[in-house]
Tab-separated table of C-alpha atoms in Angstrom:
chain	number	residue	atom	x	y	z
A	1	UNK	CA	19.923	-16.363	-19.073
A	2	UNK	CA	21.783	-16.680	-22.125
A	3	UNK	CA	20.223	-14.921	-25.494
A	4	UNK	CA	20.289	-17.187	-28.239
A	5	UNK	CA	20.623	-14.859	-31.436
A	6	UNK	CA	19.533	-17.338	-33.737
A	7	UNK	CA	15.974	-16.926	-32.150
A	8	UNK	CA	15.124	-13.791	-33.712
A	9	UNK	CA	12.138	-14.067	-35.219
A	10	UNK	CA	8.603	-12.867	-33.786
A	11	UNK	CA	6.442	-15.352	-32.297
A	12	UNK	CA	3.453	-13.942	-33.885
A	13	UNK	CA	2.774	-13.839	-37.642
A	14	UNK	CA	3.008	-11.018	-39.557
A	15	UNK	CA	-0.444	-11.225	-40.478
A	16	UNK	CA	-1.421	-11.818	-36.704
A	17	UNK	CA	0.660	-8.666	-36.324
A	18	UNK	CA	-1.365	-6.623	-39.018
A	19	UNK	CA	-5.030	-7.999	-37.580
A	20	UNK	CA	-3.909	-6.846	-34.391
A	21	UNK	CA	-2.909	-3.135	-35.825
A	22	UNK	CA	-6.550	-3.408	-37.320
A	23	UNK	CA	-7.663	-3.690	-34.178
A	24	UNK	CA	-5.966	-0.936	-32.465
A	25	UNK	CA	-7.506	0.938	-34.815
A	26	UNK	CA	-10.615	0.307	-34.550
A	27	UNK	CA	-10.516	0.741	-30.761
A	28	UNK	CA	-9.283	4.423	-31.495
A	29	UNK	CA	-11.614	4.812	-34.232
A	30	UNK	CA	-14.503	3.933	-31.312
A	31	UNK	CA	-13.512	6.925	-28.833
A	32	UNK	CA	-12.816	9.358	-31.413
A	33	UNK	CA	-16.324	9.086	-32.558
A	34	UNK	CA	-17.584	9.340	-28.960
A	35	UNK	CA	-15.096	12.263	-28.148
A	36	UNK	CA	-12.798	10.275	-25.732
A	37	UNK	CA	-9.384	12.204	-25.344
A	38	UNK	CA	-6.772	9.759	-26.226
A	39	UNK	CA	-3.699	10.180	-23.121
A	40	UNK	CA	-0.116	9.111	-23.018
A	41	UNK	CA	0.618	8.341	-19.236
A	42	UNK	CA	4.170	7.769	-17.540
A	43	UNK	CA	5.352	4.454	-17.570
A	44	UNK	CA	7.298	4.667	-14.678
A	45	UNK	CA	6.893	6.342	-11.160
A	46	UNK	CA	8.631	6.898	-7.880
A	47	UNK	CA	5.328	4.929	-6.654
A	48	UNK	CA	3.681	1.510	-7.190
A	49	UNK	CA	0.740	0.133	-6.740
A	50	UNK	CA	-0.127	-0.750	-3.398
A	51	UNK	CA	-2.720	-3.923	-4.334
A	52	UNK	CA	-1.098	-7.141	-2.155
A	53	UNK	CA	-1.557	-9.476	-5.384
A	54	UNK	CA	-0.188	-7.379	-7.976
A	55	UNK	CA	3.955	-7.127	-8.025
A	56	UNK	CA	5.668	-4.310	-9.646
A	57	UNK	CA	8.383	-4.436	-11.566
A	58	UNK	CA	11.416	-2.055	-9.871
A	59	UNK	CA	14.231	-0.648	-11.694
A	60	UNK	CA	17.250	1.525	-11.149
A	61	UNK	CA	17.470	5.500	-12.456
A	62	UNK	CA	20.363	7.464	-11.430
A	63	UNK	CA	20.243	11.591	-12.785
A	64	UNK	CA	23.493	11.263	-14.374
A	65	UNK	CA	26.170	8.408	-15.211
A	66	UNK	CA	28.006	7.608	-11.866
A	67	UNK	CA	26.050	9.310	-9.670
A	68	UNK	CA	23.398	7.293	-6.987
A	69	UNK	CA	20.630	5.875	-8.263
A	70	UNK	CA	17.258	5.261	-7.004
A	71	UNK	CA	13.640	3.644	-7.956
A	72	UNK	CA	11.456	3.965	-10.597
A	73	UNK	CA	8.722	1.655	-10.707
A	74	UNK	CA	7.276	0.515	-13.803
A	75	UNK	CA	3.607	0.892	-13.965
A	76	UNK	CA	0.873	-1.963	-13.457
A	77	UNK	CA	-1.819	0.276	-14.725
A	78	UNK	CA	-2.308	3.936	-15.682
A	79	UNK	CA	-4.952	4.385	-13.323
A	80	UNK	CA	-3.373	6.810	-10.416
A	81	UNK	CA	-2.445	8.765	-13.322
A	82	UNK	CA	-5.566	9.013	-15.266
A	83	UNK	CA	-7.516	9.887	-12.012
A	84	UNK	CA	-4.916	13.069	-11.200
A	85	UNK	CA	-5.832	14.096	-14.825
A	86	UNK	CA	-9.611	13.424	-14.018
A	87	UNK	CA	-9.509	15.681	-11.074
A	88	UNK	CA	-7.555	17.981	-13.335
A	89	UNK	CA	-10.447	18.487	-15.750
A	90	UNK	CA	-9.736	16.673	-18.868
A	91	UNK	CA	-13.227	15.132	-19.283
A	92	UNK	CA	-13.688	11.479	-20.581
A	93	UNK	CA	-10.395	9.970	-21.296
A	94	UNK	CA	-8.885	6.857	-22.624
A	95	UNK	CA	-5.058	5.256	-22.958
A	96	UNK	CA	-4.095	2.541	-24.982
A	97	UNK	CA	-0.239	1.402	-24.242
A	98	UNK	CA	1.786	-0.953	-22.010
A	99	UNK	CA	1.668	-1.648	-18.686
A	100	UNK	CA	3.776	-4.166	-16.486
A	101	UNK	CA	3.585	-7.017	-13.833
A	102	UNK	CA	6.225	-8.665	-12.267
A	103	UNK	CA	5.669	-12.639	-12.098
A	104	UNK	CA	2.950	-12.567	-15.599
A	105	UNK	CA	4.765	-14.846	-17.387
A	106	UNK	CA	5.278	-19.059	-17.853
A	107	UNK	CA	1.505	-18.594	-19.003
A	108	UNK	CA	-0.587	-18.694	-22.451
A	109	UNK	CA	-2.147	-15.706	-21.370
A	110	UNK	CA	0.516	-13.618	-19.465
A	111	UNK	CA	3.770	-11.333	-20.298
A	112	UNK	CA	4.987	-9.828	-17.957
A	113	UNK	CA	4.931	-6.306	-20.744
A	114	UNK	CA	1.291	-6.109	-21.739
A	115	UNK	CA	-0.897	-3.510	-23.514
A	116	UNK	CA	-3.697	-2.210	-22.052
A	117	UNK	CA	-6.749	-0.166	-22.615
A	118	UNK	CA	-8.166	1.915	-19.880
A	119	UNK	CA	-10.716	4.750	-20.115
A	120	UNK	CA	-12.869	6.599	-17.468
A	121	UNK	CA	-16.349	8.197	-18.236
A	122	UNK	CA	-17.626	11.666	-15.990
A	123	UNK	CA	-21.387	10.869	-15.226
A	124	UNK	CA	-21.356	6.879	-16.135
A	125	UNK	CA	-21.800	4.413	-13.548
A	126	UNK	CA	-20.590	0.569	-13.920
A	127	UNK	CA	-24.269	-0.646	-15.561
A	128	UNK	CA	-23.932	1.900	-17.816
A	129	UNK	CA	-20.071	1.570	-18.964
A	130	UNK	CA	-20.705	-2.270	-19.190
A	131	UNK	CA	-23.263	-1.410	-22.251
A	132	UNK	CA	-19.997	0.756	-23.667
A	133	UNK	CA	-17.639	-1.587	-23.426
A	134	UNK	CA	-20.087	-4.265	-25.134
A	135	UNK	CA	-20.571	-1.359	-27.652
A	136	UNK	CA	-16.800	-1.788	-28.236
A	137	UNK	CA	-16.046	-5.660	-28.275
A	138	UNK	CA	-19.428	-6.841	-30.316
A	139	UNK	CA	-18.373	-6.390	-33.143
A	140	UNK	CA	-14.187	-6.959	-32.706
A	141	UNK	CA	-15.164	-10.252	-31.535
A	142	UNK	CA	-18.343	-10.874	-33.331
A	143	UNK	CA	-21.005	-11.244	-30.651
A	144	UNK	CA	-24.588	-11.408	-30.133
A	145	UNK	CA	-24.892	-10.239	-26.986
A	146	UNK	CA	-23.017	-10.024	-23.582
A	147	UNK	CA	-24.656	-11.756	-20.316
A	148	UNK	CA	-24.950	-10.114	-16.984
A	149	UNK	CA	-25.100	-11.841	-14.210
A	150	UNK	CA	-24.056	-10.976	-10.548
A	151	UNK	CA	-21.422	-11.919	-8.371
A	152	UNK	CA	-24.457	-14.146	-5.814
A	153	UNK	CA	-26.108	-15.391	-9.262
A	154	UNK	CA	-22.578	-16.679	-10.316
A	155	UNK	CA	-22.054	-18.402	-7.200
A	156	UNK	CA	-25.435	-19.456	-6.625
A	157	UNK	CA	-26.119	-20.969	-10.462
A	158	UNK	CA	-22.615	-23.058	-9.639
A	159	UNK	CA	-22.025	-23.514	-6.152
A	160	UNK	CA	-25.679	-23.341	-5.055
A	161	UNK	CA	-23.973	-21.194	-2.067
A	162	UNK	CA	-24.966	-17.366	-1.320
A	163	UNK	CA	-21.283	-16.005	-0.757
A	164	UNK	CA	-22.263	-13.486	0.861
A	165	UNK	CA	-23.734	-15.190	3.879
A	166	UNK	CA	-22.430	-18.706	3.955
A	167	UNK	CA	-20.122	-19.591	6.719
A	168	UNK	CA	-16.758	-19.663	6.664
A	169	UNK	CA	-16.700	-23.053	7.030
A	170	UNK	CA	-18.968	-23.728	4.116
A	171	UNK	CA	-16.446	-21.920	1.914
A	172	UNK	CA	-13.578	-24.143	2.987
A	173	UNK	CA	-15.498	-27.260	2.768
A	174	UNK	CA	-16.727	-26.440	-0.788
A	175	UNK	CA	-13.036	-25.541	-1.650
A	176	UNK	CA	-11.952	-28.558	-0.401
A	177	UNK	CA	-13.884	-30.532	-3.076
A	178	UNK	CA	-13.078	-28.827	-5.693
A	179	UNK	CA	-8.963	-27.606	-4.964
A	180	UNK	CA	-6.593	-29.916	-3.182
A	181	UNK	CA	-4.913	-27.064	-1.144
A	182	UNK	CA	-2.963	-27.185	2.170
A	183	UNK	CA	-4.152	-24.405	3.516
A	184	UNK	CA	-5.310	-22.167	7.100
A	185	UNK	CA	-7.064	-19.309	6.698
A	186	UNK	CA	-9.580	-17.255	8.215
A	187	UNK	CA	-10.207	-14.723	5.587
A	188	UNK	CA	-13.792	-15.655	3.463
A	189	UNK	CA	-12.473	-13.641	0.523
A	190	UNK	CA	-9.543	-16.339	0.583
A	191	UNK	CA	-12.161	-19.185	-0.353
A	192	UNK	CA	-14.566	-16.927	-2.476
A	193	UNK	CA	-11.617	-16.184	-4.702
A	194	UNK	CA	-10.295	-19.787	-4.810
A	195	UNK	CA	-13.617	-20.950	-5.241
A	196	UNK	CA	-13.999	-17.917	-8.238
A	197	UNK	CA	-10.801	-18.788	-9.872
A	198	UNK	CA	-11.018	-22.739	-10.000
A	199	UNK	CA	-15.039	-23.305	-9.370
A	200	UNK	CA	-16.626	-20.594	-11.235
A	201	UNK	CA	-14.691	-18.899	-13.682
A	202	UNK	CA	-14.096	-22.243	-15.540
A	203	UNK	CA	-17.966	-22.484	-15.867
A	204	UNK	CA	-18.430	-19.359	-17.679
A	205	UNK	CA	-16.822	-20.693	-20.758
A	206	UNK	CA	-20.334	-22.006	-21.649
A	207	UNK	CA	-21.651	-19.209	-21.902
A	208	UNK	CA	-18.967	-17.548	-23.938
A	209	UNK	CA	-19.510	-13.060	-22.707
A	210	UNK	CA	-20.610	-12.341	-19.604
A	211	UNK	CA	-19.916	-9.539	-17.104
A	212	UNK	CA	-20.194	-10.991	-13.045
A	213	UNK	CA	-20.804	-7.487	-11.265
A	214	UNK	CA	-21.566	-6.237	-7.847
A	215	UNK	CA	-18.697	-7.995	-5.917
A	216	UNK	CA	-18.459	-9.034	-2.139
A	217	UNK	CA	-17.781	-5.301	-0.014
A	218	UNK	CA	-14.835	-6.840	0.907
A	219	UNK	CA	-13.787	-6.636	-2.639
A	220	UNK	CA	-14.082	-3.298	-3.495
A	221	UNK	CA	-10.730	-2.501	-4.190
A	222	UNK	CA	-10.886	1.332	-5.608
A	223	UNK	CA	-15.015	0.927	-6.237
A	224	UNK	CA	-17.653	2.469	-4.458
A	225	UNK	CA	-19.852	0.479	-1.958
A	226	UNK	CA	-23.295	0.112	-2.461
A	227	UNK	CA	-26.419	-2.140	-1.415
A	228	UNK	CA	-27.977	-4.348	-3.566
A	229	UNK	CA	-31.707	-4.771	-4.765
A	230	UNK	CA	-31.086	-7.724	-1.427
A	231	UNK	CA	-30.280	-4.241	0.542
A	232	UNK	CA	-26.633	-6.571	0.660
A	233	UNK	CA	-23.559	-4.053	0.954
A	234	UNK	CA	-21.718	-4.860	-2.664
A	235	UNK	CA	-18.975	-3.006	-4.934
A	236	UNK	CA	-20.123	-1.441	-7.591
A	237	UNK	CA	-17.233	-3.008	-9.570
A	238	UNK	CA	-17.488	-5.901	-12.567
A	239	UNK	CA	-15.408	-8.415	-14.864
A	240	UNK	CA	-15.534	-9.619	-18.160
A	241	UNK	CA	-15.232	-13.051	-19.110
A	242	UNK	CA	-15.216	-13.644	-22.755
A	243	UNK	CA	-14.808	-17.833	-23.351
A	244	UNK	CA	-13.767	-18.487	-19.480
A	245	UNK	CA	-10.777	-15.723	-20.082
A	246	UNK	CA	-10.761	-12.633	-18.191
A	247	UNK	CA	-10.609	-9.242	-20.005
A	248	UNK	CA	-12.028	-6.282	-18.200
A	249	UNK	CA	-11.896	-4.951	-14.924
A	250	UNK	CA	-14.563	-1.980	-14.280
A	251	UNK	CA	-15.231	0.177	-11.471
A	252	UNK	CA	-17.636	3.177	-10.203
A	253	UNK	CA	-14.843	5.128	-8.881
A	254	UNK	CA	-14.170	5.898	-5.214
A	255	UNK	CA	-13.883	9.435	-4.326
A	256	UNK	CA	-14.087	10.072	-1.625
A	257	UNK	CA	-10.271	10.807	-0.629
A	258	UNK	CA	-10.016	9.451	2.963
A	259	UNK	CA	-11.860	6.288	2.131
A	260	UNK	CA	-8.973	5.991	-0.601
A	261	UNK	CA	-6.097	7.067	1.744
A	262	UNK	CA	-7.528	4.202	4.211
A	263	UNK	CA	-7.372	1.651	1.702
A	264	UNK	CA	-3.809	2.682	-0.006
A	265	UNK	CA	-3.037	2.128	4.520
A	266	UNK	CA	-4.683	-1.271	4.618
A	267	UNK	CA	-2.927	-2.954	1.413
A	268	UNK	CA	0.322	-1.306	2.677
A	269	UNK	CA	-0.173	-3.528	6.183
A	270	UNK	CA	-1.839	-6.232	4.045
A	271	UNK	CA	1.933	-6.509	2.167
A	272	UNK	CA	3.668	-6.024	5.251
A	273	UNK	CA	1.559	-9.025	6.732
A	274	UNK	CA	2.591	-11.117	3.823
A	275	UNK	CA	6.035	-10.437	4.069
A	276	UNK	CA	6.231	-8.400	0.249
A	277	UNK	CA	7.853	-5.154	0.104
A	278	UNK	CA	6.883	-2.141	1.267
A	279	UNK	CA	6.834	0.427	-1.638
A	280	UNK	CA	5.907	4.024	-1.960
A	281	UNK	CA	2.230	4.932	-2.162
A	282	UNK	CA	0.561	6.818	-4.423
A	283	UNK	CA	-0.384	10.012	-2.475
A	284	UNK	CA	-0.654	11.950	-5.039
A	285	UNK	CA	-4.271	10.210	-6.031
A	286	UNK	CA	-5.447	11.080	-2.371
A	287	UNK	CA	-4.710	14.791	-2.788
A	288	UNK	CA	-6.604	14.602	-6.484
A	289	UNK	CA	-9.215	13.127	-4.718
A	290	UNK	CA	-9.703	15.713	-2.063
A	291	UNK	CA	-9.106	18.412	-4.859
A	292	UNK	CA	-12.213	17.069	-6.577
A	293	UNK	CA	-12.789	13.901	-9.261
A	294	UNK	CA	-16.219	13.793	-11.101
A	295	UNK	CA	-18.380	11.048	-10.369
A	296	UNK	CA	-16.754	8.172	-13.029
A	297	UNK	CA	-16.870	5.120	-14.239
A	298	UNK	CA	-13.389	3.019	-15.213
A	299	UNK	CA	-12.345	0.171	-16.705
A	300	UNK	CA	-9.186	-1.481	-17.699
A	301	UNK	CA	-9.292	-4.017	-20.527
A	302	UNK	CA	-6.187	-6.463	-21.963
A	303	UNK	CA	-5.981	-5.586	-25.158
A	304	UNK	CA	-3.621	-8.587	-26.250
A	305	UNK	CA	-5.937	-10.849	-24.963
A	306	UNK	CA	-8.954	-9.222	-26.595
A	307	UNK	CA	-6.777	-9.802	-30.211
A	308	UNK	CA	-6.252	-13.295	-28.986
A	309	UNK	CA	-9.774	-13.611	-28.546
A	310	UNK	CA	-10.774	-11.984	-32.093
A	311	UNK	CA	-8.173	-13.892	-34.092
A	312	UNK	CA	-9.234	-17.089	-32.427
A	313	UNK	CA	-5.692	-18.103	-31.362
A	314	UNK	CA	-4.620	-20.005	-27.942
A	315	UNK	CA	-1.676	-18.015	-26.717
A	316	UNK	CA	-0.920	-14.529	-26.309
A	317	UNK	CA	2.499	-15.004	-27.780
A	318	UNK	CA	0.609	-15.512	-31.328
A	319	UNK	CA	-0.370	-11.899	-31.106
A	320	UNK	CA	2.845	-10.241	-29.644
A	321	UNK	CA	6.062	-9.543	-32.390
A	322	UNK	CA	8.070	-10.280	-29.236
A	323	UNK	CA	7.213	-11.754	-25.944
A	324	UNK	CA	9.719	-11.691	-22.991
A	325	UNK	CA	11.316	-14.791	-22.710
A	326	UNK	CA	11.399	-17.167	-19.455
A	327	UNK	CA	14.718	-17.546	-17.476
């Protein structure tokens, strides 16, 4: 793609720019006061992240001009990083700086460079970092109050349909009304995240913040399972929708190391199934694990949408000086 160097002005405005510096303030005005060591963590890594739906971006480093070069990747999140430090002993933690997906942009609310805010609290659970993190947006974004509802509620309220016992076939007939989709597929948490992402998740702009918590088992991703009041086997994990837009993903941490090391296993086959690449894992976070990682609570919040949010604007490119432009 040719660069047109007559377009070289920001995309956001400059007062945009300074409500969003505001901001960042604020958010490390918050942890100072609650003794939250701010972290810088490496952008890039010999590993990547091993979840099937996120793609990393992969670029070239060679030690010195003309010799071979090999991969660095650049990182989705900060999170394998933050939990070696964790296991380390650095206490409650927080980092606020960029992070990177391959295939985020051609969207209002995606760039494929992104900042991010992601913090982990020794002895919290996910209840009790969702009251934190509505501690921290209320008043950025001016609310009176953040809902809570659960994953079933969600689901139930919407759908009228428990997802975690309907049939399969329920879930691909209540799809089918809602998403005209050629597809096969035996997998429920196929359906249950169409159905989340084009059903649900559209329905929660009426009721402007809400956290959905205690996600299918199936979903657990790096959370901790759990039962439910229902005695139903859930992860302890959550989201934030603020106005229909996610912001926050949350987590009681897993760690227990081999549960981890099973997982990091399964997505690798999961990739290989889907015909993506096969990239190094992140080892390094199973051997932290088995060293030792307090009982935690994380969360990882998009910070650019969170100033989109506050500044009431539609796209995320009113909020960044310079968003990567489309081929």
């Amino acid at each position: 793609m040719a660069i047109d160097p007559q377009h070289w002005q920001p995309t956001a405005s400059i007062h945009n720019l300074r409500k969003r510096a505001a901001i960042m303030a604020q958010i490390r005005s918050f942890f100072a006061d609650r003794e939250v060591l701010e972290v810088e963590m490496p952008l890039m890594s010999q590993c990547a992240v091993s979840d099937p739906f996120l793609d990393t971006i992969e670029t070239l480093y060679a030690d010195y001009v003309g010799s071979e070069s090999y991969p660095l990747y650049l990182q989705t999140s900060p999170e394998y990083a933050m939990k070696r430090l964790l296991a380390a002993g650095s206490g409650a933690i927080f980092h606020l700086g960029k992070a990177f997906r391959n295939g985020e942009s051609g969207s209002r609310r995606h760039n494929p460079e992104f900042t991010m805010l992601e913090w982990y609290r020794p002895g919290m659970d996910d209840q009790q970092l969702m009251d934190e993190i509505a501690d921290l947006i209320t008043p950025i974004l001016k609310l009176d109050s953040v809902e809570r509802l659960s994953y079933t509620q969600v689901f139930k309220r919407v759908l009228n349909i428990d997802p975690h016992t309907a049939p399969l076939q329920t879930l691909v007939a209540e799809t089918r009304k809602h998403v005209d989709i050629e597809l096969e597929d035996d997998e429920r948490d196929t359906w249950l995240n169409l159905l989340m992402s084009h059903v649900i998740e559209p329905k929660l702009a009426d009721l402007g913040a809400v956290f959905v918590y205690d996600y299918p088992a199936s979903q657990a991703a790096l959370a901790q399972i759990k039962a439910d009041a229902q005695g139903q086997q859930v992860a302890a994990r959550f989201e934030l929708f603020v106005n229909g837009i996610e912001l926050a993903n949350g987590y009681h941490e897993l760690t227990d190391a081999q549960e981890q090391k099973q997982r990091l296993l399964k997505d690798q086959q999961t990739r290989e199934q889907m015909g993506l690449p096969q990239r190094p894992l992140e080892m390094r976070l199973v051997s932290a694990l088995e060293a030792g990682i307090p009982d935690c609570a994380g969360v990882a919040l998009g910070v650019d949408r969170l100033v989109m949010l506050a500044l009431g604007v539609d796209s995320i490119q009113d909020v960044i000086a310079f968003p990567i432009e489309r081929a």
